[in-house]
PDB file of C-alpha atoms and ligand atoms in Angstrom:
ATOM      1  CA  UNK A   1      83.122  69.231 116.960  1.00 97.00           C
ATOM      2  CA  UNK A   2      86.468  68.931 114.999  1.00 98.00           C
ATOM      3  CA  UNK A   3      89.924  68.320 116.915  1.00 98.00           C
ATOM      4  CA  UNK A   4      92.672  68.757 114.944  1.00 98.00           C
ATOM      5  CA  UNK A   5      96.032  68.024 116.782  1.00 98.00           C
ATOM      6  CA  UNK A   6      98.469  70.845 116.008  1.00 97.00           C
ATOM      7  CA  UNK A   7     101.093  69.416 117.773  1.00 96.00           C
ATOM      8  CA  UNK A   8     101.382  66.298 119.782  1.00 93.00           C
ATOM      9  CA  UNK A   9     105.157  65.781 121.440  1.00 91.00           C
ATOM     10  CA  UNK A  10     106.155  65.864 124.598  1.00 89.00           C
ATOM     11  CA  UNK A  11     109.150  68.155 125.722  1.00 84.00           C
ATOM     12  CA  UNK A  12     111.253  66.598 123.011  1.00 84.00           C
ATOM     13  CA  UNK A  13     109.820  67.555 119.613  1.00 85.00           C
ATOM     14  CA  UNK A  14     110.912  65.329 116.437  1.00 84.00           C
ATOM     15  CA  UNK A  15     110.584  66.408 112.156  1.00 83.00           C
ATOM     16  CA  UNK A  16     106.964  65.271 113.138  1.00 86.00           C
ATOM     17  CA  UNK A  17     105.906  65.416 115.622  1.00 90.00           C
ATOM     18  CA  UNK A  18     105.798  69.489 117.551  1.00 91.00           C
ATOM     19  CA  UNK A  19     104.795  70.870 120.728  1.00 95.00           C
ATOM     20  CA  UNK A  20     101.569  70.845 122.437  1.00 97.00           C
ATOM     21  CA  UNK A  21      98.634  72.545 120.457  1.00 98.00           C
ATOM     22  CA  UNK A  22      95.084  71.663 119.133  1.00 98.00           C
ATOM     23  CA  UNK A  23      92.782  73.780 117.271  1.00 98.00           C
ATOM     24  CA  UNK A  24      88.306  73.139 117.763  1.00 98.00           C
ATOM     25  CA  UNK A  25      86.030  73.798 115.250  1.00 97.00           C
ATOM     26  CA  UNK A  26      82.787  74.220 117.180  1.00 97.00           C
ATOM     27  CA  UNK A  27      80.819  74.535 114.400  1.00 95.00           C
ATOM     28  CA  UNK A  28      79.126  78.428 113.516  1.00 94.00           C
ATOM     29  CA  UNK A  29      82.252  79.866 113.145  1.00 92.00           C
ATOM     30  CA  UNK A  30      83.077  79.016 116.702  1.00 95.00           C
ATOM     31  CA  UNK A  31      86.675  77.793 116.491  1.00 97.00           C
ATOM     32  CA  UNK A  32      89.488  77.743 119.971  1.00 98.00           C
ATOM     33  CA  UNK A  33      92.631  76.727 120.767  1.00 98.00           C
ATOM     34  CA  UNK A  34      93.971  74.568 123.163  1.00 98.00           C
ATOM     35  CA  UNK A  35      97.415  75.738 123.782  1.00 98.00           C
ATOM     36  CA  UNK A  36      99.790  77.366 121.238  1.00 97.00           C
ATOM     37  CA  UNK A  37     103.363  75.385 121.582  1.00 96.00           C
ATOM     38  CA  UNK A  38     103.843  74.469 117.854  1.00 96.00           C
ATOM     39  CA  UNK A  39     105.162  76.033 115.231  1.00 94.00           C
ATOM     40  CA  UNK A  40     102.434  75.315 112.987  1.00 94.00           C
ATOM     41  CA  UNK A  41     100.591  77.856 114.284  1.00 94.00           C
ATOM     42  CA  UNK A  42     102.683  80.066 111.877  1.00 92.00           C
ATOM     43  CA  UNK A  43     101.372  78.343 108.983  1.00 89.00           C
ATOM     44  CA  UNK A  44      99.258  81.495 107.647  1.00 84.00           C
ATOM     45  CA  UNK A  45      95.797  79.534 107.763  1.00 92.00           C
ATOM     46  CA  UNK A  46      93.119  81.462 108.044  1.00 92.00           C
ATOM     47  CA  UNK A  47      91.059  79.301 110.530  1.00 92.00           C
ATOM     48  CA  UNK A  48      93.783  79.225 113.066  1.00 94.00           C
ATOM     49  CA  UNK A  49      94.401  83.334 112.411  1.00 94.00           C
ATOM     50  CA  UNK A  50      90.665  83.727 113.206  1.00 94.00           C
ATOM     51  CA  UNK A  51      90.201  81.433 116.524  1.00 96.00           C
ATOM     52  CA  UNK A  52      87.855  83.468 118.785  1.00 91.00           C
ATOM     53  CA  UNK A  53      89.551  82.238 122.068  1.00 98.00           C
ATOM     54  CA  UNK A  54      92.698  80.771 123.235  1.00 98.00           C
ATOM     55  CA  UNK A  55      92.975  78.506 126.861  1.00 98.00           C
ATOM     56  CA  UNK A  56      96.595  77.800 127.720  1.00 98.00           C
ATOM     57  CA  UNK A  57      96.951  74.634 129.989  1.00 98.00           C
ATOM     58  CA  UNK A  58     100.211  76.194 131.756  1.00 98.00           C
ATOM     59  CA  UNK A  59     103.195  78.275 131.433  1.00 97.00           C
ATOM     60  CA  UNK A  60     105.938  75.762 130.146  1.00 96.00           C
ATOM     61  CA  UNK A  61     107.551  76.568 127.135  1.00 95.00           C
ATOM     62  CA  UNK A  62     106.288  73.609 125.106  1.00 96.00           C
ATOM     63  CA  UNK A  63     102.676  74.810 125.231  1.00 97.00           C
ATOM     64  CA  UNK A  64     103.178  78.686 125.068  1.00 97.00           C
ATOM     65  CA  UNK A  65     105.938  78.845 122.783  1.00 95.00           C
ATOM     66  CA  UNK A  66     104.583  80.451 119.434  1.00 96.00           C
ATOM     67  CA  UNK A  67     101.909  82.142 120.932  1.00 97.00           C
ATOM     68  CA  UNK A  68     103.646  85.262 120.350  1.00 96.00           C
ATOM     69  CA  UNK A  69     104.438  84.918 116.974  1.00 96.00           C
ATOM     70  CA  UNK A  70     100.676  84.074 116.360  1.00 97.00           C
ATOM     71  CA  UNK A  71      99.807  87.176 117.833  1.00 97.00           C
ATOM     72  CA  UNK A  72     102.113  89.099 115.502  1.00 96.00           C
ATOM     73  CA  UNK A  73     100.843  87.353 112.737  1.00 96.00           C
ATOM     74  CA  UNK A  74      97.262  88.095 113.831  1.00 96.00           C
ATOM     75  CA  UNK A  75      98.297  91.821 114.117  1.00 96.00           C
ATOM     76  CA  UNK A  76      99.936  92.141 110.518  1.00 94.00           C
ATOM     77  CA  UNK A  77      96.730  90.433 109.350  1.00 94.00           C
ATOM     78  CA  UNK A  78      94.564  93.808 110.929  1.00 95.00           C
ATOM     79  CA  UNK A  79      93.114  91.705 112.853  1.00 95.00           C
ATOM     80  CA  UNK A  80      90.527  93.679 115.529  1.00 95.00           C
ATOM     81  CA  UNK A  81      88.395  91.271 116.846  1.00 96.00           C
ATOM     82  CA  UNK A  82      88.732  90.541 120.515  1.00 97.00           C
ATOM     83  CA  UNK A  83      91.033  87.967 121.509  1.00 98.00           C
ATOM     84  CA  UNK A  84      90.735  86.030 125.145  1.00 98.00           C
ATOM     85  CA  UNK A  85      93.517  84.228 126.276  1.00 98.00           C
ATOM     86  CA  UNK A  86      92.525  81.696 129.017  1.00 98.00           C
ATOM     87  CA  UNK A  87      95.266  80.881 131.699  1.00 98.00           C
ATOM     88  CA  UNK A  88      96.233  79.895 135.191  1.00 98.00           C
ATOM     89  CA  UNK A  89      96.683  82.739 137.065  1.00 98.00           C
ATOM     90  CA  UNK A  90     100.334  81.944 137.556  1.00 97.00           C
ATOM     91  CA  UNK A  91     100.765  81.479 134.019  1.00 96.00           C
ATOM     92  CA  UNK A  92     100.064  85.281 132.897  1.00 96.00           C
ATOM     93  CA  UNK A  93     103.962  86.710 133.987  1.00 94.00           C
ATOM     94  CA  UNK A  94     105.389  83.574 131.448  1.00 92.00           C
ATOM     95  CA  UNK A  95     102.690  84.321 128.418  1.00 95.00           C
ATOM     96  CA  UNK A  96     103.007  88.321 128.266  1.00 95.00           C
ATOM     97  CA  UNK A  97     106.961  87.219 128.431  1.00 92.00           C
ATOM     98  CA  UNK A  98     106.954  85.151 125.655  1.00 89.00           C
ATOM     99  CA  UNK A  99     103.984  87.583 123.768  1.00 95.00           C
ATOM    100  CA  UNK A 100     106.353  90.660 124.305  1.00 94.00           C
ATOM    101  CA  UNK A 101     109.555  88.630 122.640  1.00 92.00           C
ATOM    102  CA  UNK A 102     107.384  88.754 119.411  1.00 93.00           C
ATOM    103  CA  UNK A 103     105.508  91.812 119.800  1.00 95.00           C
ATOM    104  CA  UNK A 104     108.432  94.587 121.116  1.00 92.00           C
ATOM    105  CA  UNK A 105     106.248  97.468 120.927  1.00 93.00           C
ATOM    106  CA  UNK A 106     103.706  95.636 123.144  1.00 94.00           C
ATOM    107  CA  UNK A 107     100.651  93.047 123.315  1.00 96.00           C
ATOM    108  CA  UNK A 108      98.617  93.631 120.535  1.00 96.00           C
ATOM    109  CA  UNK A 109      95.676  95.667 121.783  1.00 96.00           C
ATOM    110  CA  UNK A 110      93.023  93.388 120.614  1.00 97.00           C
ATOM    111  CA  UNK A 111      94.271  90.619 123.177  1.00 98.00           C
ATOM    112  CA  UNK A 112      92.464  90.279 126.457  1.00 97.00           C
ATOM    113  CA  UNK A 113      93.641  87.749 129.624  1.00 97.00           C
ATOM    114  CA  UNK A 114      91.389  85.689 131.861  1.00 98.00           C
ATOM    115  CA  UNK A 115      93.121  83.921 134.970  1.00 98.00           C
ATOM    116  CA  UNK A 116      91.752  81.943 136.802  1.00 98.00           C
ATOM    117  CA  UNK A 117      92.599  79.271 139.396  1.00 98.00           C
ATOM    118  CA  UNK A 118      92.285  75.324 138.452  1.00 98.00           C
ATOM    119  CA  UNK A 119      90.851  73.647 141.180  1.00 98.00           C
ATOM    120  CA  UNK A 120      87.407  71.347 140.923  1.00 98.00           C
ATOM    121  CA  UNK A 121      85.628  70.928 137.281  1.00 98.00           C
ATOM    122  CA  UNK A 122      84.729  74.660 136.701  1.00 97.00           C
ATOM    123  CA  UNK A 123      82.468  76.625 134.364  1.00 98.00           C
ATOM    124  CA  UNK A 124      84.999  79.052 132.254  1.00 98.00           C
ATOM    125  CA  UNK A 125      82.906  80.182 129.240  1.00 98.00           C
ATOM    126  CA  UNK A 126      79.661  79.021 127.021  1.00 98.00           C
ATOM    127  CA  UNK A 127      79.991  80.077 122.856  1.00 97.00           C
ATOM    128  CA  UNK A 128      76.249  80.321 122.420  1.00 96.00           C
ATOM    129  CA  UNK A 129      76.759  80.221 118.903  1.00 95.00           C
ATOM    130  CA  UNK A 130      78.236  77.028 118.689  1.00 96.00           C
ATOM    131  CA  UNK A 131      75.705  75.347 121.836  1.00 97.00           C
ATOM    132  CA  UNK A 132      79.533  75.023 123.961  1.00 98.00           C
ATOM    133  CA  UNK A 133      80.629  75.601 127.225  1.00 98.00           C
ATOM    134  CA  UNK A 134      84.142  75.058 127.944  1.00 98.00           C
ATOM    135  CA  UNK A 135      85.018  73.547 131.662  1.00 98.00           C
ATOM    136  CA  UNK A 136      88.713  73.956 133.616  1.00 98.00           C
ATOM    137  CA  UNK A 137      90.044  71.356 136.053  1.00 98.00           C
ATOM    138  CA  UNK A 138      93.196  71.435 138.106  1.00 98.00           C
ATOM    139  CA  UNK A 139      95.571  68.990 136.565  1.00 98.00           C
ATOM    140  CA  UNK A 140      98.172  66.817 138.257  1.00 96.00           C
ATOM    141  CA  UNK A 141     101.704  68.630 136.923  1.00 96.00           C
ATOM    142  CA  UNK A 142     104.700  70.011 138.284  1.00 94.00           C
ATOM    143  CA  UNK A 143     103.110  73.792 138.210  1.00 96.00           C
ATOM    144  CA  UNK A 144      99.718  75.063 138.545  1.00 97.00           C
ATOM    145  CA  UNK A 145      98.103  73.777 135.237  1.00 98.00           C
ATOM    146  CA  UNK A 146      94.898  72.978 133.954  1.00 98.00           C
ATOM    147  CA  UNK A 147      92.684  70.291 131.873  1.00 98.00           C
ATOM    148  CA  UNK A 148      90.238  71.135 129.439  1.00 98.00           C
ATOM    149  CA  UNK A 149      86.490  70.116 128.847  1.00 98.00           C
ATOM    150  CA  UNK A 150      84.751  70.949 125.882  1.00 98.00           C
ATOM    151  CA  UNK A 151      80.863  70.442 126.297  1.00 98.00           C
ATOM    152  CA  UNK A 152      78.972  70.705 123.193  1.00 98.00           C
ATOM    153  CA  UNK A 153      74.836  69.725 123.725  1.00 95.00           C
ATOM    154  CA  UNK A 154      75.696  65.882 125.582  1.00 96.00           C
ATOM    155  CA  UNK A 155      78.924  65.136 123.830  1.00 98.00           C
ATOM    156  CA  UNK A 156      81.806  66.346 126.140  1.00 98.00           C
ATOM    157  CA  UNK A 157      85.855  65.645 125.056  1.00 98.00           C
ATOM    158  CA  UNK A 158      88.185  66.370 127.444  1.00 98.00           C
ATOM    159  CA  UNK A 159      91.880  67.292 126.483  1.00 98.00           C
ATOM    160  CA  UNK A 160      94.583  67.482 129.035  1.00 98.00           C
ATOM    161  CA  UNK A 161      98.033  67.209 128.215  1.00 97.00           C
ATOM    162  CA  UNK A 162     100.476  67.400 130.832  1.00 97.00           C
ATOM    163  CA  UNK A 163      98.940  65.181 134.078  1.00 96.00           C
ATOM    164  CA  UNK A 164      99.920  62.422 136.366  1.00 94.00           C
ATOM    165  CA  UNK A 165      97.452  59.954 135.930  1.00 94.00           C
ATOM    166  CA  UNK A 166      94.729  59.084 138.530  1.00 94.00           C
ATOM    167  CA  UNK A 167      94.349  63.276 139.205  1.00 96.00           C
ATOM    168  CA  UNK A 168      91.263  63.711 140.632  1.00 97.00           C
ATOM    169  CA  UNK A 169      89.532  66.396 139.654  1.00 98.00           C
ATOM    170  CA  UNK A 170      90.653  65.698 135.991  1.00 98.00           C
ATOM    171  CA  UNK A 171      88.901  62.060 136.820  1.00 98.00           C
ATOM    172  CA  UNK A 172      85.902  64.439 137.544  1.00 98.00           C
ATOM    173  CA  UNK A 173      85.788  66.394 134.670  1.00 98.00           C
ATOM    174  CA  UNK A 174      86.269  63.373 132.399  1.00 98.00           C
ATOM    175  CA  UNK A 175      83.680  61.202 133.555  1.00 98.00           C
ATOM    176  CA  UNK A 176      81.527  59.799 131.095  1.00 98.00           C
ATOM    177  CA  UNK A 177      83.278  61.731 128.174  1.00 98.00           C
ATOM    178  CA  UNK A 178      82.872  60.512 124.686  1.00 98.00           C
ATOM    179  CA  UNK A 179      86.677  61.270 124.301  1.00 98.00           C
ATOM    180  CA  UNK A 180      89.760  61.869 126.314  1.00 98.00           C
ATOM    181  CA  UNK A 181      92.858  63.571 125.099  1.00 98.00           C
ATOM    182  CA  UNK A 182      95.763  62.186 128.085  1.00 98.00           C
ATOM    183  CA  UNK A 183      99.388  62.472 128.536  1.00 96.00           C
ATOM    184  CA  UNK A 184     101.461  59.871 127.762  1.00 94.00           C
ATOM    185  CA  UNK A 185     104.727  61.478 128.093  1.00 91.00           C
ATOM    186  CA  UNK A 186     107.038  58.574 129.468  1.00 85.00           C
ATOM    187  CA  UNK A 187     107.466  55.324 128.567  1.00 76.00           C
ATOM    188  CA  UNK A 188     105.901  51.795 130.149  1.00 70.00           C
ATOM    189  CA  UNK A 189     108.888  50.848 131.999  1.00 58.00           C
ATOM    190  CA  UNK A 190     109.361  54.193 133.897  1.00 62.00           C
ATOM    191  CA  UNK A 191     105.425  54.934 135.079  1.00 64.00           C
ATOM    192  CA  UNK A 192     106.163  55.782 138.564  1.00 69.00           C
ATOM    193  CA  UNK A 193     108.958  57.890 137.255  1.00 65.00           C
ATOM    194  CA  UNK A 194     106.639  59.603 134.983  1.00 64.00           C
ATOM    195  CA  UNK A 195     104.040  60.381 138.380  1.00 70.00           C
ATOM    196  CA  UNK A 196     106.450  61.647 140.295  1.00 69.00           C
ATOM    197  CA  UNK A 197     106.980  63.884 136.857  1.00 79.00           C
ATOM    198  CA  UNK A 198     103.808  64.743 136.684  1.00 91.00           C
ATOM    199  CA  UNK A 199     103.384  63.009 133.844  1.00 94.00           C
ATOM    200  CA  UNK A 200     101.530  59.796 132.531  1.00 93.00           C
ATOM    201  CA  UNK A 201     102.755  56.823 130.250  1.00 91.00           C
ATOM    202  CA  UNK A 202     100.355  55.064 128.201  1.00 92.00           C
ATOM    203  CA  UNK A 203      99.235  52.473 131.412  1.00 93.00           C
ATOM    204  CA  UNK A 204      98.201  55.716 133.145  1.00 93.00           C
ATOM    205  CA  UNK A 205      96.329  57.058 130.531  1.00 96.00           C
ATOM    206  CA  UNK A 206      94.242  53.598 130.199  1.00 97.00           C
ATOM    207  CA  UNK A 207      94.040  53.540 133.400  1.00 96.00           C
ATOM    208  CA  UNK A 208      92.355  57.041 133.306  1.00 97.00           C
ATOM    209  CA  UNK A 209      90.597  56.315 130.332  1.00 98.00           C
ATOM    210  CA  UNK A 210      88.175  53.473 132.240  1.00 98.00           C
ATOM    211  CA  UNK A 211      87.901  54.962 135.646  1.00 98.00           C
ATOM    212  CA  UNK A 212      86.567  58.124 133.810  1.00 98.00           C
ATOM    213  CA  UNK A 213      84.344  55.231 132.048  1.00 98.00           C
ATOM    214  CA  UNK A 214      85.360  57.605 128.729  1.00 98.00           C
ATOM    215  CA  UNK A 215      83.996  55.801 125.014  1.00 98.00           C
ATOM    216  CA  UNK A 216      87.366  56.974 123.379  1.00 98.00           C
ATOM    217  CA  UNK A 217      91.091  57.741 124.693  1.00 98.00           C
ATOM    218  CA  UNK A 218      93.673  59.848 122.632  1.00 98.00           C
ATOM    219  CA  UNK A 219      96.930  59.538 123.024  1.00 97.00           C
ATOM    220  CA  UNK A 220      98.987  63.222 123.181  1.00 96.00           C
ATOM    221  CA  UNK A 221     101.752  64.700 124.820  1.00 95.00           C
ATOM    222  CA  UNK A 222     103.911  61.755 123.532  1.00 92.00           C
ATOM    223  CA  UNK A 223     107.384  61.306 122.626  1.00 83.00           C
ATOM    224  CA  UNK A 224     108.043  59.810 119.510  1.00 71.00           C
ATOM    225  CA  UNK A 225     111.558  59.622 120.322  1.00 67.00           C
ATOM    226  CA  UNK A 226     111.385  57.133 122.234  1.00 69.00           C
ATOM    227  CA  UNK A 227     108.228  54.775 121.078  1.00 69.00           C
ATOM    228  CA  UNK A 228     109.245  55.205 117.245  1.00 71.00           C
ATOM    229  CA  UNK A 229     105.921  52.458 116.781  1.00 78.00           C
ATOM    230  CA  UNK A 230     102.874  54.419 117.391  1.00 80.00           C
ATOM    231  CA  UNK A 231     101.307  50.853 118.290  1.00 84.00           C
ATOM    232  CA  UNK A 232     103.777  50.207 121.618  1.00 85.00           C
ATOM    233  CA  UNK A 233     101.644  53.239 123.007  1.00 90.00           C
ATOM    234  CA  UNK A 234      98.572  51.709 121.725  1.00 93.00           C
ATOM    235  CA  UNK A 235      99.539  48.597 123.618  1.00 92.00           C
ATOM    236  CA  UNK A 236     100.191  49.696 126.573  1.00 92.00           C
ATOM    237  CA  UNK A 237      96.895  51.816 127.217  1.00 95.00           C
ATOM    238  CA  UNK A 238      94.684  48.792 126.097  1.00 96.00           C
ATOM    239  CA  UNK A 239      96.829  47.148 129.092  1.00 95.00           C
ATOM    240  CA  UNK A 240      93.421  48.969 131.223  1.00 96.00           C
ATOM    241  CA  UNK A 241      91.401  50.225 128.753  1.00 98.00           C
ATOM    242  CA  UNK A 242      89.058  48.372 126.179  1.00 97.00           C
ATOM    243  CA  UNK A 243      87.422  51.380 124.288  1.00 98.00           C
ATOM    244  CA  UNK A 244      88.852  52.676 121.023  1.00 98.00           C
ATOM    245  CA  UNK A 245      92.390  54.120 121.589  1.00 98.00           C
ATOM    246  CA  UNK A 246      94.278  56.457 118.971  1.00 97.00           C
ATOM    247  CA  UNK A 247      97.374  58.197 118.647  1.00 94.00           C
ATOM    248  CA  UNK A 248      96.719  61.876 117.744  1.00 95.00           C
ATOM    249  CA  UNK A 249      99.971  62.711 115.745  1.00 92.00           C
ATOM    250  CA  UNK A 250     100.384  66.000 114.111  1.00 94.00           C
ATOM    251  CA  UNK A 251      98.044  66.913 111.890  1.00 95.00           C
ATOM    252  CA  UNK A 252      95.389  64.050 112.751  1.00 96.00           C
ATOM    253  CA  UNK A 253      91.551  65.040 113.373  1.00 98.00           C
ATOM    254  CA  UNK A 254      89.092  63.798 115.268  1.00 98.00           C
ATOM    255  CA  UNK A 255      85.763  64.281 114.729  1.00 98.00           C
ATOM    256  CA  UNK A 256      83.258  63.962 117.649  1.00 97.00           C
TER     257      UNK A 256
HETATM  258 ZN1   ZN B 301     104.339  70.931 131.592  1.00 67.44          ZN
HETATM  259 ZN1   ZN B 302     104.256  69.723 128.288  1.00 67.44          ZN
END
């Protein structure tokens, strides 16, 4: 699989770095999306126009924000192939909000909603197609939200945003992953700041990384504002964790 990160900032966006979105390319035409907060979701590509199914992590603005507008543009492109959006249940007043805001006469009619609950590691949907079933756990946030598995034949890559670290059913559904995409919202010196947040900094992440006993951690959900050197992150995740660690800025891809 193919993980291109859309958008990689925290809260507070910069020039490059926008909010929280990454688009999958299973493989067999089997391509998602992992939340749709960026604005370069609007960039007219035909690969994120034609995503088959859309899992939103939770309802704050910085990972729902142009998922209207992606709608529209999906609509003015005649677009009639089903659409699922994925979302926690408590999520689905905030998303037809922000859908309706682009879409005045109403959500497009090829759109369809699943909620669901996030609670233990949970089966949400298998794309036979592509050989991939895509997993849910509850993540550790200041609303309901969830963390994402992606579990194609034995490699499995787990991308979850916006967490406290040492949340234990994301620890569940990370285990043994051949990558981990983690928060790393706040910086080293404020970590217990950032938990009580429910967020990480890059010592939580690490720290997640190797009790998940995961071959590859990802650094998202970070704000460039503050660490202007992508390598102080770096540093401060191999603190706890000695497998590879990467920063996935905007437009970076990972291939897994
Ligand atoms: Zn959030
Ligand atoms: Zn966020």
């Amino acid at each position: 699989m193919q993980i291109e990160v859309l958008g990689s900032s925290s809260f507070i966006p910069t020039i490059k770095g926008s909010w929280s979105s990454f688009l999958i390319n299973l493989g067999n035409r089997d391509r998602i999306l992992i939340d749709a907060g960026t604005r370069r979701l609007l960039g007219l590509r035909k690969d994120v126009l034609t995503v088959n199914h859309i899992f939103i992590t939770h309802r704050h603005s910085d990972h729902i924000m142009f998922l209207g507008a992606l709608l529209r543009r999906m609509k003015r492109n005649n677009r009639k192939k089903p659409l699922t959006i994925y979302c926690p249940v408590n999520a689905f007043y905030h998303i037809t909000g922000f859908i309706r805001f682009y879409n005045p006469k109403g959500i497009p009619e090829f759109v369809n909603f699943e909620t669901f609950t996030p609670d233990e590691p949970e089966h949400i949907i298998t794309l036979p197609k592509s050989n991939t079933e895509i997993w849910a756990a509850a993540a550790c946030h200041t609303t309901m939200a969830a963390g994402y598995g992606i579990l194609q034949g034995n490699t499995k890559v787990v991308i979850v945003p916006d967490t406290a670290p040492n949340c234990k059913t994301l620890l569940a559904l990370a285990k043994g992953a051949r990558a981990l995409f983690h928060d790393t919202t706040f910086p080293t010196a404020v970590h217990s700041f950032a938990m009580a947040k429910g967020h990480s900094s890059p010592e939580g992440a690490g720290m997640d990384a190797a009790k998940a006993e995961v071959q590859t951690l990802v650094l998202i959900h970070t704000s460039r504002a503050r660490y202007r050197d992508a390598q102080n992150l770096v540093i401060g995740a191999a603190r706890y964790f000695d497998g590879d660690i990467h920063v996935g800025e905007d437009k970076s891809t990972f291939t897994f």
